[in-house]
């Protein structure tokens, strides 16, 4: 950015003070002193926190995934038993597929829903105040408890819940639907409920930045509403859609509590495999599953990051 | 998209209203159900209305250590909030210049956002265990939560500083202000409204965090862990009463932050500046 116009005058001062020695380029020490706030010093606390509470723990998980375990303890080793067991079990693959299925379903639904909401706020609400008010209404639940929001579905979806009772009163069904709660349906519903905001916010953010004259130009060139949507709006919103997708996919892939709670412990995903091992104190097994999950998530994110430059979107 | 409101406006308005009902409906439902009579259950019909289940919450006993866990959650959220603000501002200032390792650090920050919470929880728990340290809500859980709140705070600050007009700082520097004075009297007032946003994220994400605290909080629970424990063994509306109370508390906190942000923005609109608009 403007690092040049910041260092340039200082550099000339330096060379004026000590002619000939540091032509143009101030020494590191001098820069730290003259900047007062050195970038390194400023970045140090964040670096330390992330090194100690993110990188070191993840590294430890990788190490422990090669350790051995007995039924009551774990011991350092370099063995592949945990991976052999994990990758040799049919259960792993079906659980892995189930996890991907939830991620895909949630991603597809939240993308369409989030895009629609953002589109409505951007192009149909014309007053900035109302845009902010409605946008806040959409985001406030994000700052409240996920667990409470999950619990809130029980009186709605239960066997004698509001949904079943209304449907029976309307005569649509004769007996309660069993698949409303503790099913793939309820898990997906809860995911959509919890995570649509992660799509709305970044898509709305990019959509608001679209130059309205581009849309006017498209209309002047004879494009109809649908063509404007597919040829102008959607391509320009891709970065927001990508950022939202990264959030939703990683949150669903790494989830264990939503699946556990909303399926009544009847459906498993990768997170629940990990949690089960943890509750059995089988940490090396949990670590091996964690590594597989981590690699999967990082690959997915790497692919999505190729399609968007986050630093440019900030 | 037309100036006049066509059919699509009404359809999308309908979708939007349904979306809001979808978002808030369940929460409102449990708020109503928490006023169940003493005989009432977890679903409709209401059997009378009463404050019975709220009274249950305030009575010691049956429902564990709710108030202790609430106090711990509150203290922890304050710690996380303050730390997140300070470290995010420092990080934001650092990233205004490219420095050796800045790209790596940037991707570590992104990684912090995308690595599943349960892995952080497991990793931090294991690490404390291997080091022979006790896990505690104010040490291990505090650190584990920071890995979730810091990326949000930092990304907000990056966005703010990307839109930051440096001419104010240069003017102050030309008049002889030292770096601290420039920060204290120029930069800080300009970024203050965005800091309210960072504070909101820091506080609420910590207050509601579950997965990252699960294996790092030790024997003394935070409120989300306490509520989670209740879901497995409490089958009365007392859990709805607790849910309603903590949601009301969250709404109050969010409302306070938003009002603060609006006041700041008004004050700033009076002085001519466009800094801080990056974050709503």
Coordinates of C-alpha atoms in Angstrom, one line a residue:
Chain A
X1 CA 0.0 0.0 0.0
X2 CA 1.6 3.2 1.1
X3 CA 4.6 1.8 2.8
X4 CA 6.7 3.5 0.2
X5 CA 5.4 7.0 0.9
X6 CA 6.0 6.3 4.6
X7 CA 9.6 5.2 4.4
X8 CA 10.6 7.6 1.6
X9 CA 10.9 10.8 3.7
X10 CA 12.4 9.0 6.6
X11 CA 15.0 7.4 4.3
X12 CA 16.0 10.7 2.9
X13 CA 16.4 12.1 6.5
X14 CA 18.6 9.1 7.4
X15 CA 20.9 9.5 4.4
X16 CA 21.1 13.2 5.1
X17 CA 22.2 12.5 8.7
X18 CA 24.8 9.9 7.8
X19 CA 25.7 10.7 4.2
X20 CA 26.9 7.8 2.1
X21 CA 26.4 5.0 4.7
X22 CA 22.8 3.9 4.3
X23 CA 21.8 5.2 1.0
X24 CA 18.0 5.2 0.8
X25 CA 17.4 2.2 3.1
X26 CA 17.1 2.7 6.8
X27 CA 18.4 -0.2 9.0
X28 CA 15.9 -2.5 10.7
X29 CA 16.8 -1.2 14.2
X30 CA 16.4 2.4 13.0
X31 CA 13.0 1.5 11.4
X32 CA 11.7 -0.1 14.6
X33 CA 12.9 3.0 16.6
X34 CA 11.5 5.5 14.2
X35 CA 8.2 3.7 13.6
X36 CA 7.6 3.4 17.3
X37 CA 5.0 0.8 16.6
X38 CA 6.8 -1.9 14.7
X39 CA 4.6 -4.3 12.8
X40 CA 6.4 -7.2 14.3
X41 CA 5.9 -6.1 17.8
X42 CA 2.3 -5.3 17.1
X43 CA 1.6 -8.7 15.5
X44 CA 3.5 -10.6 18.3
X45 CA 0.6 -11.1 20.8
X46 CA -1.7 -12.5 18.1
X47 CA 1.0 -14.7 16.8
X48 CA 1.8 -16.1 20.3
X49 CA -1.9 -16.8 21.1
X50 CA -2.4 -18.6 17.8
X51 CA 0.9 -20.5 18.0
X52 CA 0.1 -21.7 21.5
X53 CA -3.6 -22.3 21.3
X54 CA -4.0 -23.3 17.7
X55 CA -0.8 -24.5 16.0
X56 CA 0.7 -26.3 18.9
X57 CA -2.5 -28.2 19.8
X58 CA -3.1 -29.2 16.2
X59 CA 0.5 -30.4 16.0
X60 CA 0.0 -32.4 19.2
X61 CA -3.1 -34.0 17.7
X62 CA -1.1 -35.1 14.7
X63 CA 1.6 -36.5 17.0
X64 CA -0.9 -38.3 19.3
X65 CA -2.7 -39.8 16.3
X66 CA 0.4 -42.1 16.0
X67 CA 0.4 -43.0 19.7
X68 CA -0.9 -46.2 21.2
X69 CA -3.6 -46.7 23.7
X70 CA -4.8 -49.3 26.2
X71 CA -8.3 -49.2 27.7
X72 CA -7.2 -46.9 30.5
X73 CA -4.1 -45.0 29.3
X74 CA -2.3 -43.7 26.2
X75 CA 1.4 -44.0 25.6
X76 CA 3.8 -42.3 23.1
X77 CA 4.7 -44.4 20.1
X78 CA 4.9 -44.3 16.3
X79 CA 2.3 -46.7 15.1
X80 CA -0.3 -46.7 12.4
X81 CA -2.9 -48.7 14.4
X82 CA -5.3 -45.8 14.8
X83 CA -5.3 -45.1 11.1
X84 CA -5.5 -48.8 10.2
X85 CA -8.5 -49.2 12.5
X86 CA -10.1 -46.0 11.2
X87 CA -9.6 -46.6 7.5
X88 CA -10.2 -50.3 7.8
X89 CA -13.7 -49.9 9.2
X90 CA -16.7 -49.7 7.0
X91 CA -18.4 -47.4 9.5
X92 CA -15.8 -44.7 8.9
X93 CA -16.8 -44.4 5.2
X94 CA -20.5 -44.3 5.8
X95 CA -20.0 -41.7 8.5
X96 CA -17.7 -39.7 6.3
X97 CA -20.3 -39.8 3.5
X98 CA -23.0 -38.7 6.0
X99 CA -20.9 -35.8 7.0
X100 CA -20.4 -34.7 3.4
X101 CA -24.1 -35.2 2.7
X102 CA -25.0 -32.8 5.6
X103 CA -22.4 -30.3 4.4
X104 CA -23.6 -30.4 0.8
X105 CA -27.3 -30.2 1.7
X106 CA -26.8 -27.3 4.1
X107 CA -24.5 -25.5 1.7
X108 CA -27.0 -25.7 -1.2
X109 CA -30.0 -24.6 0.9
X110 CA -28.2 -21.8 2.8
X111 CA -26.6 -20.6 -0.5
X112 CA -30.0 -20.2 -2.3
X113 CA -31.7 -18.8 0.9
X114 CA -28.9 -16.5 1.8
X115 CA -28.6 -15.2 -1.8
X116 CA -32.4 -14.5 -1.9
X117 CA -32.4 -12.6 1.4
X118 CA -29.3 -10.6 0.4
X119 CA -30.9 -9.9 -3.0
X120 CA -34.1 -8.7 -1.4
X121 CA -32.3 -6.4 1.0
X122 CA -30.0 -4.9 -1.7
X123 CA -32.4 -4.4 -4.6
X124 CA -35.8 -4.2 -3.1
X125 CA -35.2 -2.1 0.0
X126 CA -34.4 1.4 -1.0
X127 CA -33.8 3.2 2.2
X128 CA -30.4 2.6 3.9
X129 CA -32.0 2.8 7.4
X130 CA -34.4 0.0 6.6
X131 CA -31.6 -2.0 5.0
X132 CA -29.6 -1.7 8.2
X133 CA -32.6 -2.5 10.4
X134 CA -33.6 -5.6 8.4
X135 CA -30.0 -6.7 8.1
X136 CA -29.6 -6.5 11.9
X137 CA -32.8 -8.5 12.3
X138 CA -31.2 -11.2 10.2
X139 CA -27.9 -11.2 12.1
X140 CA -29.0 -10.8 15.8
X141 CA -29.7 -14.6 16.3
X142 CA -26.0 -15.2 15.3
X143 CA -25.0 -13.5 18.6
X144 CA -27.3 -15.8 20.7
X145 CA -26.7 -19.3 21.9
X146 CA -26.7 -22.1 19.4
X147 CA -27.7 -24.7 21.9
X148 CA -30.8 -22.7 23.0
X149 CA -31.7 -22.3 19.3
X150 CA -31.5 -26.0 18.8
X151 CA -33.5 -26.7 21.9
X152 CA -36.1 -24.3 20.6
X153 CA -37.0 -26.7 17.8
X154 CA -38.2 -29.5 20.2
X155 CA -41.7 -28.0 20.9
X156 CA -42.1 -27.4 17.2
X157 CA -41.0 -30.7 15.7
X158 CA -41.8 -33.2 18.5
X159 CA -44.3 -36.0 18.1
X160 CA -46.9 -33.8 19.8
X161 CA -45.3 -30.6 18.6
X162 CA -46.8 -27.7 16.8
X163 CA -46.0 -28.9 13.3
X164 CA -47.7 -32.3 13.8
X165 CA -50.7 -30.8 15.6
X166 CA -51.3 -28.2 13.0
X167 CA -51.0 -30.7 10.2
X168 CA -53.4 -33.1 11.9
X169 CA -55.8 -30.3 12.6
X170 CA -55.7 -29.3 9.0
X171 CA -56.4 -32.9 8.1
X172 CA -53.3 -33.3 6.0
X173 CA -52.1 -36.3 8.1
X174 CA -53.9 -38.8 10.3
X175 CA -51.0 -39.6 12.6
X176 CA -47.9 -37.7 13.7
X177 CA -45.0 -37.7 11.3
X178 CA -42.1 -39.5 13.0
X179 CA -39.4 -38.0 10.8
X180 CA -39.8 -34.4 11.9
X181 CA -37.5 -34.7 15.0
X182 CA -34.4 -36.8 15.5
X183 CA -33.9 -37.4 11.8
X184 CA -31.7 -36.2 9.0
X185 CA -34.5 -33.7 8.3
X186 CA -34.3 -32.1 11.7
X187 CA -30.4 -32.0 11.6
X188 CA -30.4 -30.3 8.2
X189 CA -33.2 -27.9 9.4
X190 CA -31.1 -26.9 12.4
X191 CA -28.0 -26.4 10.3
X192 CA -29.9 -24.1 7.9
X193 CA -31.4 -22.3 10.9
X194 CA -28.0 -21.8 12.5
X195 CA -25.8 -21.0 9.5
X196 CA -27.8 -19.1 6.9
X197 CA -26.5 -15.9 8.4
X198 CA -23.0 -16.9 7.4
X199 CA -24.2 -16.7 3.8
X200 CA -26.4 -13.6 4.1
X201 CA -23.7 -11.4 5.6
X202 CA -20.9 -11.8 3.0
X203 CA -23.2 -12.0 0.0
X204 CA -25.0 -8.9 1.1
X205 CA -21.7 -7.2 1.6
X206 CA -20.5 -7.9 -2.0
X207 CA -23.9 -7.2 -3.5
X208 CA -24.1 -3.8 -1.9
X209 CA -20.9 -2.9 -3.6
X210 CA -22.3 -3.6 -7.1
X211 CA -22.4 -0.5 -9.1
X212 CA -26.0 0.1 -9.9
X213 CA -25.1 1.6 -13.3
X214 CA -24.0 -1.8 -14.4
X215 CA -27.5 -3.1 -14.0
X216 CA -28.9 -0.1 -15.8
X217 CA -26.5 -0.7 -18.6
X218 CA -27.5 -4.3 -18.8
X219 CA -31.1 -3.3 -19.0
X220 CA -30.4 -0.7 -21.6
X221 CA -28.7 -3.4 -23.6
X222 CA -32.0 -5.3 -23.6
X223 CA -31.4 -7.9 -20.8
X224 CA -34.4 -9.0 -18.8
X225 CA -34.5 -9.5 -15.1
X226 CA -33.4 -13.1 -15.2
X227 CA -30.5 -12.3 -17.5
X228 CA -29.4 -9.5 -15.3
X229 CA -29.4 -11.9 -12.4
X230 CA -27.4 -14.6 -14.1
X231 CA -25.0 -12.4 -16.1
X232 CA -24.4 -9.4 -13.8
X233 CA -25.4 -10.0 -10.2
X234 CA -24.4 -13.6 -9.6
X235 CA -20.9 -13.3 -11.2
X236 CA -20.2 -10.1 -9.2
X237 CA -21.4 -11.8 -6.0
X238 CA -19.1 -14.8 -6.4
X239 CA -16.6 -13.7 -3.8
X240 CA -19.3 -13.2 -1.1
X241 CA -20.8 -16.6 -2.1
X242 CA -17.4 -18.2 -1.7
X243 CA -16.7 -16.7 1.7
X244 CA -20.2 -17.8 2.9
X245 CA -19.6 -21.2 1.5
X246 CA -16.3 -21.5 3.4
X247 CA -18.0 -20.7 6.6
X248 CA -21.0 -23.0 6.2
X249 CA -19.0 -26.0 4.9
X250 CA -16.4 -25.8 7.6
X251 CA -18.9 -25.3 10.3
X252 CA -21.0 -28.3 9.2
X253 CA -18.0 -30.5 8.5
X254 CA -16.7 -29.9 12.0
X255 CA -20.0 -30.0 13.9
X256 CA -20.8 -32.7 16.4
X257 CA -23.3 -31.1 18.8
X258 CA -26.0 -30.2 16.3
X259 CA -26.0 -33.7 14.8
X260 CA -26.0 -35.3 18.3
X261 CA -28.7 -33.1 19.6
X262 CA -31.0 -32.9 16.6
X263 CA -30.7 -36.6 15.7
X264 CA -31.2 -37.8 19.3
X265 CA -27.8 -39.5 19.0
X266 CA -29.2 -41.6 16.2
X267 CA -27.0 -40.2 13.4
X268 CA -23.2 -40.1 13.4
X269 CA -20.8 -37.7 11.6
X270 CA -17.1 -37.2 11.9
X271 CA -17.3 -34.9 14.8
X272 CA -19.4 -37.4 16.8
X273 CA -16.8 -40.2 16.0
X274 CA -14.2 -37.9 17.6
X275 CA -16.4 -37.1 20.6
X276 CA -17.2 -40.8 21.1
X277 CA -13.5 -41.7 21.2
X278 CA -12.9 -38.8 23.6
X279 CA -15.6 -39.9 26.0
X280 CA -14.0 -43.4 26.0
X281 CA -10.6 -41.6 26.7
X282 CA -9.3 -43.1 23.4
X283 CA -7.4 -40.0 22.5
X284 CA -5.1 -41.5 19.8
X285 CA -8.2 -42.8 18.0
X286 CA -9.9 -39.4 18.3
X287 CA -6.7 -37.7 17.1
X288 CA -6.5 -39.9 14.0
X289 CA -10.1 -39.2 13.1
X290 CA -9.4 -35.5 13.8
X291 CA -6.4 -35.6 11.3
X292 CA -8.6 -37.1 8.6
X293 CA -11.3 -34.5 9.3
X294 CA -8.7 -31.7 9.3
X295 CA -7.2 -32.7 6.0
X296 CA -10.6 -33.0 4.4
X297 CA -11.6 -29.5 5.6
X298 CA -8.3 -27.9 4.6
X299 CA -8.6 -29.4 1.1
X300 CA -12.1 -28.1 0.7
X301 CA -11.1 -24.6 2.0
X302 CA -8.0 -24.6 -0.3
X303 CA -10.2 -25.4 -3.3
X304 CA -12.6 -22.6 -2.3
X305 CA -9.8 -20.1 -1.6
X306 CA -8.5 -20.6 -5.2
X307 CA -11.8 -19.1 -6.4
X308 CA -11.6 -16.0 -4.2
X309 CA -8.9 -13.7 -2.9
X310 CA -10.0 -13.0 0.7
X311 CA -7.5 -10.2 1.2
X312 CA -9.0 -8.3 -1.7
X313 CA -12.5 -8.7 -0.3
X314 CA -11.8 -7.1 3.1
Chain B
X1 CA -35.3 -4.3 -9.2
X2 CA -37.6 -1.8 -10.9
X3 CA -38.3 1.5 -9.3
X4 CA -42.0 0.5 -9.2
X5 CA -42.7 -2.6 -7.1
X6 CA -43.4 -5.6 -9.3
X7 CA -44.6 -9.1 -8.5
X8 CA -41.1 -10.1 -7.5
X9 CA -41.1 -7.6 -4.7
X10 CA -44.1 -9.1 -3.1
X11 CA -42.9 -12.7 -3.5
X12 CA -39.5 -11.8 -2.0
X13 CA -41.1 -9.9 0.8
X14 CA -43.1 -13.0 1.6
X15 CA -39.9 -15.1 1.6
X16 CA -38.2 -12.6 3.8
X17 CA -41.0 -12.6 6.4
X18 CA -41.1 -16.4 6.4
X19 CA -37.3 -16.3 6.9
X20 CA -37.7 -14.1 9.9
X21 CA -40.4 -16.3 11.3
X22 CA -38.1 -19.3 10.8
X23 CA -35.3 -17.4 12.6
X24 CA -37.3 -16.1 15.5
X25 CA -40.3 -18.5 15.7
X26 CA -38.7 -21.3 17.7
X27 CA -37.2 -18.8 20.2
X28 CA -40.5 -17.1 20.7
X29 CA -42.1 -20.5 21.1
X30 CA -39.9 -21.5 24.0
X31 CA -40.3 -18.1 25.5
X32 CA -44.0 -18.7 25.7
X33 CA -43.6 -22.2 26.9
X34 CA -41.3 -21.2 29.7
X35 CA -44.4 -19.6 31.3
X36 CA -46.1 -23.1 31.5
X37 CA -48.1 -23.9 34.6
X38 CA -46.5 -26.3 37.1
X39 CA -48.2 -29.2 35.4
X40 CA -47.1 -28.2 31.9
X41 CA -44.7 -30.1 29.7
X42 CA -42.2 -29.4 27.0
X43 CA -44.8 -28.7 24.3
X44 CA -48.2 -27.2 23.8
X45 CA -50.9 -27.1 25.1
X46 CA -50.2 -24.6 27.9
X47 CA -51.5 -25.9 31.2
X48 CA -52.1 -22.5 32.8
X49 CA -49.5 -19.8 33.0
X50 CA -47.1 -19.3 35.9
X51 CA -43.6 -18.2 36.8
X52 CA -43.1 -21.6 38.4
X53 CA -40.1 -22.6 36.1
X54 CA -38.4 -19.3 36.6
X55 CA -38.7 -19.7 40.3
X56 CA -37.2 -23.1 40.0
X57 CA -34.1 -21.6 38.4
X58 CA -33.6 -19.3 41.3
X59 CA -34.0 -22.1 43.9
X60 CA -30.8 -23.9 44.7
X61 CA -30.6 -27.7 44.0
X62 CA -32.4 -29.4 41.2
X63 CA -30.7 -27.7 38.3
X64 CA -27.0 -27.7 39.2
X65 CA -24.8 -24.6 39.5
X66 CA -26.5 -22.3 37.0
X67 CA -25.6 -19.0 38.7
X68 CA -22.0 -20.0 39.3
X69 CA -21.7 -21.0 35.7
X70 CA -23.4 -17.7 34.6
X71 CA -20.8 -15.7 36.6
X72 CA -17.9 -17.7 35.1
X73 CA -19.3 -17.2 31.6
X74 CA -19.7 -13.5 32.2
X75 CA -16.2 -13.1 33.6
X76 CA -14.8 -15.2 30.7
X77 CA -16.6 -13.3 28.0
X78 CA -15.3 -10.0 29.5
X79 CA -11.8 -11.4 29.5
X80 CA -12.1 -12.6 25.9
X81 CA -13.7 -9.4 24.8
X82 CA -11.0 -7.1 26.2
X83 CA -8.2 -9.3 24.9
X84 CA -9.9 -9.6 21.5
X85 CA -10.2 -5.8 21.2
X86 CA -6.6 -5.1 22.2
X87 CA -5.0 -7.8 20.1
X88 CA -7.2 -7.1 17.1
X89 CA -6.3 -3.4 17.1
X90 CA -2.6 -4.3 17.4
X91 CA -2.9 -6.9 14.7
X92 CA -4.8 -4.5 12.5
X93 CA -2.1 -1.8 12.9
X94 CA 0.6 -4.4 12.2
X95 CA -1.0 -5.5 8.9
X96 CA -1.1 -2.0 7.5
X97 CA 2.4 -2.7 6.3
X98 CA 3.7 -5.9 4.8
X99 CA 6.2 -7.5 7.0
X100 CA 8.2 -10.7 6.8
X101 CA 5.7 -13.5 7.7
X102 CA 2.6 -11.4 7.3
X103 CA 1.2 -13.7 4.6
X104 CA 1.8 -16.8 6.7
X105 CA 0.2 -15.1 9.7
X106 CA -2.8 -14.1 7.6
X107 CA -3.4 -17.7 6.6
X108 CA -3.0 -18.9 10.2
X109 CA -5.7 -16.5 11.1
X110 CA -7.9 -17.9 8.3
X111 CA -7.0 -21.4 9.5
X112 CA -8.2 -20.4 13.0
X113 CA -11.5 -19.7 11.5
X114 CA -11.9 -22.9 9.5
X115 CA -10.4 -25.6 11.8
X116 CA -13.3 -27.4 13.5
X117 CA -13.9 -26.3 17.1
X118 CA -13.7 -29.8 18.4
X119 CA -10.1 -30.1 17.2
X120 CA -9.1 -27.0 19.0
X121 CA -10.9 -28.2 22.1
X122 CA -9.3 -31.7 21.9
X123 CA -5.8 -30.2 21.1
X124 CA -5.7 -27.7 23.9
X125 CA -7.1 -30.2 26.4
X126 CA -4.4 -32.8 25.4
X127 CA -1.7 -30.2 25.5
X128 CA -2.5 -29.0 29.0
X129 CA -2.8 -32.6 30.0
X130 CA 0.7 -33.5 28.6
X131 CA 2.2 -30.4 30.1
X132 CA 0.8 -31.5 33.5
X133 CA -1.3 -28.3 33.8
X134 CA -4.8 -28.2 35.0
X135 CA -7.5 -27.1 32.6
X136 CA -9.5 -24.2 33.8
X137 CA -12.1 -21.9 32.3
X138 CA -9.7 -18.9 32.7
X139 CA -6.6 -20.5 31.2
X140 CA -7.2 -23.2 28.7
X141 CA -10.8 -22.3 27.8
X142 CA -9.8 -18.7 27.6
X143 CA -7.1 -19.5 25.0
X144 CA -9.3 -21.9 23.1
X145 CA -12.0 -19.3 22.7
X146 CA -9.6 -16.6 21.6
X147 CA -8.8 -18.8 18.5
X148 CA -12.4 -18.3 17.5
X149 CA -13.0 -14.6 18.4
X150 CA -9.6 -13.2 17.2
X151 CA -10.1 -14.0 13.5
X152 CA -13.4 -12.2 13.6
X153 CA -11.9 -9.2 15.4
X154 CA -8.8 -9.2 13.1
X155 CA -10.8 -9.5 9.9
X156 CA -13.0 -6.5 11.0
X157 CA -9.9 -4.5 11.8
X158 CA -8.3 -5.4 8.4
X159 CA -11.4 -4.2 6.6
X160 CA -11.5 -1.0 8.7
X161 CA -7.8 -0.1 8.1
X162 CA -8.2 -0.9 4.4
X163 CA -10.6 2.0 4.2
X164 CA -8.7 4.2 6.6
X165 CA -7.8 7.7 5.4
X166 CA -4.1 8.3 6.4
X167 CA -4.1 12.0 5.7
X168 CA -5.4 12.6 9.3
X169 CA -2.4 10.8 10.7
X170 CA 0.0 12.6 8.4
X171 CA -1.4 15.9 9.4
X172 CA -0.9 15.1 13.1
X173 CA 2.6 13.8 12.5
X174 CA 3.4 17.0 10.6
X175 CA 2.4 18.9 13.6
X176 CA 4.9 17.0 15.7
X177 CA 2.7 14.3 17.3
X178 CA 4.6 11.2 18.3
X179 CA 3.3 7.7 17.3
X180 CA 1.5 7.2 20.5
X181 CA -0.2 10.6 20.3
X182 CA -1.2 9.9 16.7
X183 CA -2.8 6.6 17.8
X184 CA -4.4 7.9 20.9
X185 CA -5.9 11.2 19.5
X186 CA -6.4 10.4 15.8
X187 CA -6.6 6.7 15.0
X188 CA -8.4 5.4 18.1
X189 CA -11.3 7.9 17.9
X190 CA -11.8 7.2 14.2
X191 CA -11.9 3.4 14.6
X192 CA -14.0 3.4 17.9
X193 CA -17.3 2.5 16.3
X194 CA -15.7 -0.6 14.6
X195 CA -14.3 -1.5 18.0
X196 CA -17.8 -1.8 19.3
X197 CA -18.4 -4.4 16.6
X198 CA -15.2 -6.2 17.6
X199 CA -16.4 -6.1 21.2
X200 CA -19.8 -7.5 20.3
X201 CA -18.2 -10.4 18.5
X202 CA -15.7 -11.0 21.3
X203 CA -18.3 -11.0 24.0
X204 CA -21.1 -12.9 22.4
X205 CA -19.0 -15.6 20.6
X206 CA -17.3 -16.3 23.9
X207 CA -20.5 -16.2 26.0
X208 CA -22.2 -18.8 23.8
X209 CA -19.2 -20.9 22.9
X210 CA -19.7 -24.6 23.5
X211 CA -17.4 -26.8 21.5
X212 CA -14.2 -25.0 22.2
X213 CA -15.0 -25.0 25.9
X214 CA -16.2 -28.5 26.2
X215 CA -12.8 -30.2 26.8
X216 CA -10.9 -27.1 28.1
X217 CA -13.1 -25.8 30.9
X218 CA -12.3 -28.3 33.5
X219 CA -14.6 -29.2 36.4
X220 CA -16.2 -25.8 36.7
X221 CA -18.6 -25.3 33.8
X222 CA -19.5 -22.3 31.8
X223 CA -23.2 -21.6 31.1
X224 CA -23.5 -23.2 27.7
X225 CA -21.9 -26.4 29.1
X226 CA -24.4 -26.3 32.0
X227 CA -27.3 -25.9 29.6
X228 CA -25.9 -28.8 27.5
X229 CA -25.8 -30.9 30.6
X230 CA -29.4 -30.1 31.3
X231 CA -30.6 -31.2 27.9
X232 CA -29.6 -34.8 28.8
X233 CA -31.3 -35.0 32.2
X234 CA -33.9 -32.2 32.5
X235 CA -37.3 -32.9 30.9
X236 CA -39.3 -29.9 32.3
X237 CA -39.8 -26.4 31.0
X238 CA -37.2 -25.2 33.4
X239 CA -34.7 -25.5 30.5
X240 CA -36.9 -23.2 28.4
X241 CA -37.0 -20.7 31.3
X242 CA -33.2 -20.8 31.4
X243 CA -33.0 -20.5 27.6
X244 CA -35.4 -17.6 27.6
X245 CA -33.4 -15.8 30.3
X246 CA -30.1 -16.2 28.6
X247 CA -31.5 -15.2 25.3
X248 CA -33.0 -12.0 26.9
X249 CA -29.6 -11.4 28.4
X250 CA -28.0 -11.7 24.9
X251 CA -30.6 -9.4 23.4
X252 CA -29.8 -6.8 26.0
X253 CA -26.1 -7.1 25.4
X254 CA -26.5 -6.9 21.6
X255 CA -28.9 -3.9 22.0
X256 CA -26.5 -2.1 24.2
X257 CA -23.7 -2.5 21.7
X258 CA -25.8 -1.5 18.8
X259 CA -27.0 1.7 20.6
X260 CA -23.4 2.5 21.5
X261 CA -22.4 2.0 17.9
X262 CA -25.2 4.3 16.6
X263 CA -24.3 7.0 19.1
X264 CA -20.7 6.9 18.1
X265 CA -21.5 7.0 14.4
X266 CA -23.8 10.0 15.0
X267 CA -21.1 11.8 16.9
X268 CA -18.7 11.1 14.1
X269 CA -21.0 12.1 11.3
X270 CA -21.0 15.6 12.9
X271 CA -17.2 15.7 12.6
X272 CA -16.5 15.1 9.0
X273 CA -15.0 11.7 8.5
X274 CA -15.8 8.4 6.8
X275 CA -13.5 6.1 8.8
X276 CA -15.3 3.3 10.6
X277 CA -17.9 2.9 7.9
X278 CA -16.3 -0.4 6.9
X279 CA -18.2 -2.2 9.7
X280 CA -21.9 -2.1 10.4

